[in-house]
Short mmCIF file of C-alpha atoms and ligand atoms in Angstrom, two decimals:
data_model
loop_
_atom_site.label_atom_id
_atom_site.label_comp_id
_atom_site.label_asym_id
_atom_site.label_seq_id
_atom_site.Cartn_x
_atom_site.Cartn_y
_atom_site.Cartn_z
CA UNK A 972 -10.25 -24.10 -3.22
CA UNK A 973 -9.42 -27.14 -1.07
CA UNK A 974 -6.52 -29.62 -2.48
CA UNK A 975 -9.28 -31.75 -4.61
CA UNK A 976 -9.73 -29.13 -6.91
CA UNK A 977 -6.16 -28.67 -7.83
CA UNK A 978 -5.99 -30.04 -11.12
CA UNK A 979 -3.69 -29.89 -14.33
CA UNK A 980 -5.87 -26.63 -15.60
CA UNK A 981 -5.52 -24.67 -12.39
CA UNK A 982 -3.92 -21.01 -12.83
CA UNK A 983 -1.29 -19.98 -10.16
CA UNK A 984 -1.01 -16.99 -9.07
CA UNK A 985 2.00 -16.14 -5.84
CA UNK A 986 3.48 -13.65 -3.38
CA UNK A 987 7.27 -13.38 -2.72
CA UNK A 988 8.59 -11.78 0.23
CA UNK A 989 10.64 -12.51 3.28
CA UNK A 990 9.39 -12.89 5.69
CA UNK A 991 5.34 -14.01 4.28
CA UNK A 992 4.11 -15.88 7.56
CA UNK A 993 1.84 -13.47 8.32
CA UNK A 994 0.30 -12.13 4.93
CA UNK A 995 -2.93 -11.95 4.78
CA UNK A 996 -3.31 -12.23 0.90
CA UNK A 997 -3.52 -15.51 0.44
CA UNK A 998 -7.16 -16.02 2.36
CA UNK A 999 -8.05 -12.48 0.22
CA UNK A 1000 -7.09 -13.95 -3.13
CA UNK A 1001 -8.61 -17.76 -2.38
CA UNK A 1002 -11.45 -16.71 -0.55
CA UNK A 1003 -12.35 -14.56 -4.04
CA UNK A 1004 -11.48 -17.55 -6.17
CA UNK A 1005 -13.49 -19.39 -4.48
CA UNK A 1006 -16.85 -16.84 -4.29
CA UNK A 1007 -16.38 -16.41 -8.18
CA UNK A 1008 -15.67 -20.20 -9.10
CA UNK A 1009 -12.25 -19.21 -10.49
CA UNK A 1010 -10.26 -22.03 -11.17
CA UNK A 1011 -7.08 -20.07 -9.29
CA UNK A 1012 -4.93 -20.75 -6.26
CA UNK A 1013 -2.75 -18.11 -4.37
CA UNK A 1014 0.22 -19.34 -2.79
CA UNK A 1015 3.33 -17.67 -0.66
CA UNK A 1016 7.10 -18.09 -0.98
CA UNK A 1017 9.79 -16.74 1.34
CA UNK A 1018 12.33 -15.84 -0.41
CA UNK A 1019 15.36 -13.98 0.32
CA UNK A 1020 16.69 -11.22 -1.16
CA UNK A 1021 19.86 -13.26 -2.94
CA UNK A 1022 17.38 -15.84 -4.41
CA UNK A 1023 15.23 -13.26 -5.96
CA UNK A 1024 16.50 -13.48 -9.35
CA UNK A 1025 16.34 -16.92 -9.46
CA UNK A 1026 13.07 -17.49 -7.79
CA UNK A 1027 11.52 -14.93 -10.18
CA UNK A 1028 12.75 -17.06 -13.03
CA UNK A 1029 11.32 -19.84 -11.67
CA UNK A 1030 8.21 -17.95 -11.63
CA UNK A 1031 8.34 -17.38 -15.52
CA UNK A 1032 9.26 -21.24 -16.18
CA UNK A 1033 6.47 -22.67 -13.95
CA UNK A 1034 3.97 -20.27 -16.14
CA UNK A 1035 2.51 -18.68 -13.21
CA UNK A 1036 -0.25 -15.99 -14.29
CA UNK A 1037 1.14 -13.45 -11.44
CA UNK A 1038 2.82 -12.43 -7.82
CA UNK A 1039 2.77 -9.72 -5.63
CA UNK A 1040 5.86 -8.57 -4.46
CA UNK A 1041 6.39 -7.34 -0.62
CA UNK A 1042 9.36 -6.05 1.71
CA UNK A 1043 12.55 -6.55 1.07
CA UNK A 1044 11.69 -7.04 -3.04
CA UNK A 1045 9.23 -3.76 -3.93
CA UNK A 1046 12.52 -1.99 -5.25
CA UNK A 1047 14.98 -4.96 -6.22
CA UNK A 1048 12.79 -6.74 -8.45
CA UNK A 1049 13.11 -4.15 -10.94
CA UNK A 1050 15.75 -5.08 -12.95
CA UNK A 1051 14.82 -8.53 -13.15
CA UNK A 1052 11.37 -7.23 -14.73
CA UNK A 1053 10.45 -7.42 -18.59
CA UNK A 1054 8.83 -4.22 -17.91
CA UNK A 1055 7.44 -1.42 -16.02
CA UNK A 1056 3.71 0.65 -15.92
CA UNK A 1057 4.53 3.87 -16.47
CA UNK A 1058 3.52 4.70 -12.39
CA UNK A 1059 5.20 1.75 -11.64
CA UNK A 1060 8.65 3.49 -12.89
CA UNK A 1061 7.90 6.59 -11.57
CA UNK A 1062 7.24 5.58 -7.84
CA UNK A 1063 10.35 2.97 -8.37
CA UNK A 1064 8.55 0.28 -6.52
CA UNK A 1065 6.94 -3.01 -7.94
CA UNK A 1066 4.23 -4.63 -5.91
CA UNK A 1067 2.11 -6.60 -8.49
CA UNK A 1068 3.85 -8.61 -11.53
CA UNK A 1069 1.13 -10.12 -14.64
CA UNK A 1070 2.79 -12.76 -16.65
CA UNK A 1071 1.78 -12.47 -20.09
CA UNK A 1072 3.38 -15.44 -22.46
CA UNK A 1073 6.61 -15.53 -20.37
CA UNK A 1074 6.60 -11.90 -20.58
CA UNK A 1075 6.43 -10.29 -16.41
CA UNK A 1076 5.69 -6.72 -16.36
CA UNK A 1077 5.46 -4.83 -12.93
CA UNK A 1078 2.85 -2.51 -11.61
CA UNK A 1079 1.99 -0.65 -8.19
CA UNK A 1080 -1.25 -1.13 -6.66
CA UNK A 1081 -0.78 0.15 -3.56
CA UNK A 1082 -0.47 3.65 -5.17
CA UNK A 1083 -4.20 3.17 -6.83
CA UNK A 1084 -5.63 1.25 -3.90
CA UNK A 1085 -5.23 4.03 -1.79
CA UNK A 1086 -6.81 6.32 -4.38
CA UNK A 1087 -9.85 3.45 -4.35
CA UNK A 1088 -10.05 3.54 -0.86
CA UNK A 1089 -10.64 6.79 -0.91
CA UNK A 1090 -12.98 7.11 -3.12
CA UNK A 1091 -15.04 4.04 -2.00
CA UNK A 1092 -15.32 6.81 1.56
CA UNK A 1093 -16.33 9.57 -0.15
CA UNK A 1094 -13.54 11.82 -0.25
CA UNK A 1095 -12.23 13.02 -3.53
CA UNK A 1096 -8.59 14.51 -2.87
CA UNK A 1097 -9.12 17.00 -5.87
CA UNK A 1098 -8.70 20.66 -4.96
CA UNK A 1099 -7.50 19.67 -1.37
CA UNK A 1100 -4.90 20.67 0.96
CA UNK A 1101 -3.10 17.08 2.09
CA UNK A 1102 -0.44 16.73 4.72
CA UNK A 1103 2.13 13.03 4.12
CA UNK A 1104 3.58 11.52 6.48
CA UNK A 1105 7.20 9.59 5.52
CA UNK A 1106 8.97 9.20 2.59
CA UNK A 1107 9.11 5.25 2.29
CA UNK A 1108 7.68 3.07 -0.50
CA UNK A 1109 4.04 3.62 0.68
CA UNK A 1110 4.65 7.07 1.06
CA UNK A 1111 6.58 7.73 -2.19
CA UNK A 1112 3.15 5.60 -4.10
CA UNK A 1113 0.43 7.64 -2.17
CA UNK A 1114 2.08 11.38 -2.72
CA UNK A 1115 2.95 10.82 -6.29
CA UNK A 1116 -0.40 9.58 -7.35
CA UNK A 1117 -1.65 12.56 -5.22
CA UNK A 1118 0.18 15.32 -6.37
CA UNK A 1119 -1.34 15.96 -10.06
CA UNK A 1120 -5.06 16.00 -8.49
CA UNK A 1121 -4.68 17.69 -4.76
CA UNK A 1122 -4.07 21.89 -4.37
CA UNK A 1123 -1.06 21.24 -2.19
CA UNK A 1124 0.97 18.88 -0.57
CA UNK A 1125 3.31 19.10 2.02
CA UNK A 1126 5.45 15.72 3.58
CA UNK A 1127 7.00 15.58 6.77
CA UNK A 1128 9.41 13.02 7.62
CA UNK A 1129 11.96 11.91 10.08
CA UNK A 1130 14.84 14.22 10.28
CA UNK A 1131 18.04 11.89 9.09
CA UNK A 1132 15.82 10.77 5.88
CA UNK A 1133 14.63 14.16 4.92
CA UNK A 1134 16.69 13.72 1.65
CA UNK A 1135 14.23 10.77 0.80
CA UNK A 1136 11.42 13.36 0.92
CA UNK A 1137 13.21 15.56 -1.39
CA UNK A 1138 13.47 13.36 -4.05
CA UNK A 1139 10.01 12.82 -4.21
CA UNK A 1140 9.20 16.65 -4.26
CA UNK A 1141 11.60 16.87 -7.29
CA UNK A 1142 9.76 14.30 -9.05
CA UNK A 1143 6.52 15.99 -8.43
CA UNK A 1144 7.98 19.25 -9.59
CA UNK A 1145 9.21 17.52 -12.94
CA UNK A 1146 6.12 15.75 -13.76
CA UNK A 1147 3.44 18.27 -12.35
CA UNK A 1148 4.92 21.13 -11.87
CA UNK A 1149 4.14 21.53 -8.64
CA UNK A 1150 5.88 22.31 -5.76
CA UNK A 1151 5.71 19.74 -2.40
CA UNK A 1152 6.76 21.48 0.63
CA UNK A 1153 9.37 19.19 2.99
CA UNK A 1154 9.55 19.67 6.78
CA UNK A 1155 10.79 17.62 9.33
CA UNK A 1156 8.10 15.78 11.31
CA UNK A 1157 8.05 17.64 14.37
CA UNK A 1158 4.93 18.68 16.78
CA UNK A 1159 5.38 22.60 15.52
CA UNK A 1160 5.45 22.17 11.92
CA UNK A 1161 2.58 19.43 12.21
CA UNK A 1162 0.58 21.88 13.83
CA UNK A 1163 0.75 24.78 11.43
CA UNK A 1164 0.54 22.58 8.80
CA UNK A 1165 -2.81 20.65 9.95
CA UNK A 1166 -4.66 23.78 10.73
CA UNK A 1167 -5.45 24.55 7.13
CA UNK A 1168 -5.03 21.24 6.13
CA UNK A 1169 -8.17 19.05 4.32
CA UNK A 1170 -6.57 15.73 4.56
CA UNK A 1171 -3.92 14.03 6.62
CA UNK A 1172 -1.74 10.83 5.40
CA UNK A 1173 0.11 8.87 7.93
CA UNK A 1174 2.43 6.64 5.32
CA UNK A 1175 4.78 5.83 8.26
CA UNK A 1176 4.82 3.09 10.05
CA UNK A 1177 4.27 4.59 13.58
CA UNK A 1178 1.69 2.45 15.34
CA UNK A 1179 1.93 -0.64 13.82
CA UNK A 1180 1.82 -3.46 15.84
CA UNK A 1181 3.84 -4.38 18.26
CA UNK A 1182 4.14 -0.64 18.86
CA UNK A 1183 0.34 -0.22 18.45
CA UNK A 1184 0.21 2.35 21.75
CA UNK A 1185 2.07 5.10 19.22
CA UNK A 1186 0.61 8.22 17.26
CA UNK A 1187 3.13 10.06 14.91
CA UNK A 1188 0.34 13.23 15.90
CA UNK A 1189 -0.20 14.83 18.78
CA UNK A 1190 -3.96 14.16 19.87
CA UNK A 1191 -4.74 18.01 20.16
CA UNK A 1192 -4.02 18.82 16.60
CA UNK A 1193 -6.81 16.83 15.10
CA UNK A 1194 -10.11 17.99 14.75
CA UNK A 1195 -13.86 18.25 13.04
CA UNK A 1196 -13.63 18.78 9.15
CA UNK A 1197 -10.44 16.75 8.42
CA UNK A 1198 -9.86 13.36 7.13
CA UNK A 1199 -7.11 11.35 8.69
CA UNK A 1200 -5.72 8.32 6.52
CA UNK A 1201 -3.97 5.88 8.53
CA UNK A 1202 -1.74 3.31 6.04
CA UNK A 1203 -0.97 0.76 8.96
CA UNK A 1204 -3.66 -1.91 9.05
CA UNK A 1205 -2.38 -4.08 12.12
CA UNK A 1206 -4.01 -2.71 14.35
CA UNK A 1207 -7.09 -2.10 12.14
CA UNK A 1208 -8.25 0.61 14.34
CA UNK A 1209 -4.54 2.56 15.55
CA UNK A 1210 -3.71 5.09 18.09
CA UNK A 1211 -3.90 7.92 15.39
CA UNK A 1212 -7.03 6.61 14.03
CA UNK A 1213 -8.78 6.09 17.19
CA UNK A 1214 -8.13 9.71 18.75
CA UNK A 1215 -8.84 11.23 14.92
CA UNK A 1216 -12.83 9.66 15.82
CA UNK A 1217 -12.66 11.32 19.11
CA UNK A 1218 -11.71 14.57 17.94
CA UNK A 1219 -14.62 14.40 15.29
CA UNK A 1220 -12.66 13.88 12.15
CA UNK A 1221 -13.08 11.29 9.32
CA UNK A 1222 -11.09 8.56 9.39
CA UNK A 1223 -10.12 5.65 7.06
CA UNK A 1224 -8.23 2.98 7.78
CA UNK A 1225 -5.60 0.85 6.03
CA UNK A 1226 -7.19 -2.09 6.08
CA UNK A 1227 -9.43 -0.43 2.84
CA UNK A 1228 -6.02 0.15 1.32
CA UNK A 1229 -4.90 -3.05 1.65
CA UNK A 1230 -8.12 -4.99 0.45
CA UNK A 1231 -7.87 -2.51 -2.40
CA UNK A 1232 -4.23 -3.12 -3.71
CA UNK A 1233 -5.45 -7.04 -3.78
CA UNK A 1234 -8.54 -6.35 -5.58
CA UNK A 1235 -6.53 -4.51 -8.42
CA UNK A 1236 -3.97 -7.24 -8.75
CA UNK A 1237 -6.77 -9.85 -8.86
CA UNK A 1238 -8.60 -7.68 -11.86
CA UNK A 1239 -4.89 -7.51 -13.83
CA UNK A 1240 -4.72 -11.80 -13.21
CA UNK A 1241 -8.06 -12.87 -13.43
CA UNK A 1242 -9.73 -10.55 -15.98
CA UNK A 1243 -12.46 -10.26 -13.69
CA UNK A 1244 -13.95 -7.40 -11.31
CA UNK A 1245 -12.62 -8.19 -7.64
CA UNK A 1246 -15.16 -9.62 -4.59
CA UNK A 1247 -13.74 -6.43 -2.67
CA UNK A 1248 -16.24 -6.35 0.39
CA UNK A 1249 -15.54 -10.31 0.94
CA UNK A 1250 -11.57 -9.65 0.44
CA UNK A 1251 -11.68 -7.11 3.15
CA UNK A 1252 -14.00 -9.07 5.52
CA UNK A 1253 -11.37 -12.04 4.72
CA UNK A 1254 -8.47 -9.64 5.86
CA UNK A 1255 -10.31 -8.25 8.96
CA UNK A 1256 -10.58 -11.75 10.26
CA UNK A 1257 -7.36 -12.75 9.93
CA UNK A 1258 -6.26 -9.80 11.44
CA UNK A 1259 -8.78 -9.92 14.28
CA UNK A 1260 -7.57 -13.35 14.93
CA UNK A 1261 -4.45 -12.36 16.18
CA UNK A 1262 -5.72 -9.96 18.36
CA UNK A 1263 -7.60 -12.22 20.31
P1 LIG B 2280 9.21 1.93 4.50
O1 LIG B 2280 9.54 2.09 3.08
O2 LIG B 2280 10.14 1.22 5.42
O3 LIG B 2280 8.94 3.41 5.09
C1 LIG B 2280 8.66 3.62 6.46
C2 LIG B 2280 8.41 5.09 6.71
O4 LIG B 2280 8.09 5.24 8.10
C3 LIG B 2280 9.65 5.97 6.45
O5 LIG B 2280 9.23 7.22 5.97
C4 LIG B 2280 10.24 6.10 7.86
O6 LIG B 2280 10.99 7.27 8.03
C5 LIG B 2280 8.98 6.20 8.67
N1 LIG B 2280 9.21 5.86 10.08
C6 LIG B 2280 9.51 4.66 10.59
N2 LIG B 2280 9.62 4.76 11.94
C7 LIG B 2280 9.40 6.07 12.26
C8 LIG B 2280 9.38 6.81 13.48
N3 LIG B 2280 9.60 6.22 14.64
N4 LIG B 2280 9.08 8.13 13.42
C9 LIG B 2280 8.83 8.74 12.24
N5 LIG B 2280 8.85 8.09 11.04
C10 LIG B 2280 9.12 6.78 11.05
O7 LIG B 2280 7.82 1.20 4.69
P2 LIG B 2280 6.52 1.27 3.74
O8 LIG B 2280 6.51 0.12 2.84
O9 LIG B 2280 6.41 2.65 3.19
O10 LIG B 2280 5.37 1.03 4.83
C11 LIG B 2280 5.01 2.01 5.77
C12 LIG B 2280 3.74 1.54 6.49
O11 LIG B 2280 2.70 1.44 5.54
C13 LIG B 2280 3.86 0.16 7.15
O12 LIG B 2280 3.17 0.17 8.36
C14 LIG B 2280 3.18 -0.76 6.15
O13 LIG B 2280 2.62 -1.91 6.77
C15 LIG B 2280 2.09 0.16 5.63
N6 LIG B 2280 1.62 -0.19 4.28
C16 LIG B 2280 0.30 -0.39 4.14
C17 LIG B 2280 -0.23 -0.70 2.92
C18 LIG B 2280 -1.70 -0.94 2.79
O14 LIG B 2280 -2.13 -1.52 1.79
N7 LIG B 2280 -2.49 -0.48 3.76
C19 LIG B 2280 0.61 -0.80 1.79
C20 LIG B 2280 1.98 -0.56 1.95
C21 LIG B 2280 2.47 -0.25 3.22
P3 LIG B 2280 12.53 7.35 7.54
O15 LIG B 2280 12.47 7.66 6.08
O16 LIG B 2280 13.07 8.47 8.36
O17 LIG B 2280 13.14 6.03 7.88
#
């Protein structure tokens, strides 16, 4: 939508984070309002984490249809919520907010946009053996909406925040009644865990750019027949992902996740099914962009 076609009737729909200068939903969301003739606009706002209470109840006032909510807010917004999807709770991190009559009720995307990405490559995580990486928000979405379908699950994670990884194992064993093995993420246990493993998860955020020459995995431990999820998308292709090709396995990249989160808010705003192939071509350009 350029500025021309702002009008009285157009439905707003935000992101609220700090810092947002380089989010790349904006050109997702527009370019799909523009491809289905939506009369929409996306728009960021920084804002930090002592504002967030008011900005959100600016949010309600100006009558916006939605946001998505990034880092620093996934957790604190919360409380400041009318209410909660029940996977939305459980994960304890918000990253999509519909507004329905003044009403804002929070939901987690990222948890079934990596499921969708998934899916949309093929590989069904039911009856599988799947190794996690971290215990942070993306990690905590991904392993719980995991755990009822896969055959077991094991997450490694830095030593000093191995108490973060317990917590989610606890949860799992609650809900599913399954039990989540916890190591420290260390070369030895990675290796006896990946050799019967189906699926590997890196939900850290080793390799992300600026820091794009690192692999939380030793080269030499991946291998034909498994299927290596990377969760960073910048750079599209990482370190992990790249020597996962070269040792034969499957690999899937972020980027889907991320194009797949922002399809699933657009559905809950819009009403409508999301332009996902153009919102990931969108997001690859930006991204390429900056590489150049
Ligand atoms: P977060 O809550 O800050 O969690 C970061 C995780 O990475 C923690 O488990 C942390 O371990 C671990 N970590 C950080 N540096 C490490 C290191 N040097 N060695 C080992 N572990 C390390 O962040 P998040 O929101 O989960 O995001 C994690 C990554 O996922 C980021 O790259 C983010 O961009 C990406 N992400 C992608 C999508 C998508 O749609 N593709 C969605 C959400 C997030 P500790 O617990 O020990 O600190």
């Amino acid at each position: 939508m350029s500025d021309k076609d702002i009008s009285g009737k157009t439905k707003i729909c935000a992101l609220i984070g700090d810092p947002v200068e380089h989010t790349m939903s904006p050109v997702m969301h527009n370019a799909a309002y523009k491809k289905l003739g939506l009369d929409y606009i996306y728009i960021p706002f920084r804002v930090k984490p002592e504002q967030l209470a008011p900005a959100v109840d600016g949010l309600r006032a100006l009558n916006v249809c939605g946001f998505n909510v990034t880092i620093p807010h996934k957790v604190s917004i919360i409380p400041v919520l009318d209410g909660l999807d029940p996977i939305a709770e459980k994960i304890g991190a918000v990253n999509t907010v519909v507004n329905t009559g003044g009403e804002l009720r929070g939901y987690n995307t990222d948890a079934d946009g990596f499921l969708k990405a998934m899916l949309e490559r093929g590989v069904e995580p039911g009856g599988k053996s799947v190794v996690v990486l971290g215990a942070g928000g993306a990690a905590r979405a991904i392993t719980y909406i995991l755990a009822e379908k896969v055959v077991s699950l094991t997450i490694l994670n830095r030593q000093e925040e191995l108490d973060w990884a317990e917590n989610i194992a606890e949860l799992i064993k609650e809900d599913f009644g399954k039990v989540v093995r916890v190591l420290e993420l260390r070369d030895d246990y990675l290796a006896e865990v990946l050799h019967n493993a189906d699926i590997l998860v890196n939900a850290t955020s080793v390799g992300m750019s600026p820091a794009g020459d690192k692999s939380p995995v030793p080269a030499d431990l991946l291998r034909k027949g498994l299927v290596v999820f990377d969760v960073v998308y910048n750079p599209i292709n990482t370190r992990l992902l790249n020597e996962a090709k070269a040792a034969g396995a499957q690999t899937i990249s972020g980027i889907d996740m991320l194009a797949w989160q922002g399809a699933l808010a657009f559905e809950k705003w819009t009403g409508q099914a999301a332009p996902i192939d153009l919102m990931k071509k969108e997001a690859v350009k930006m991204l390429e962009s900056h590489e150049d």
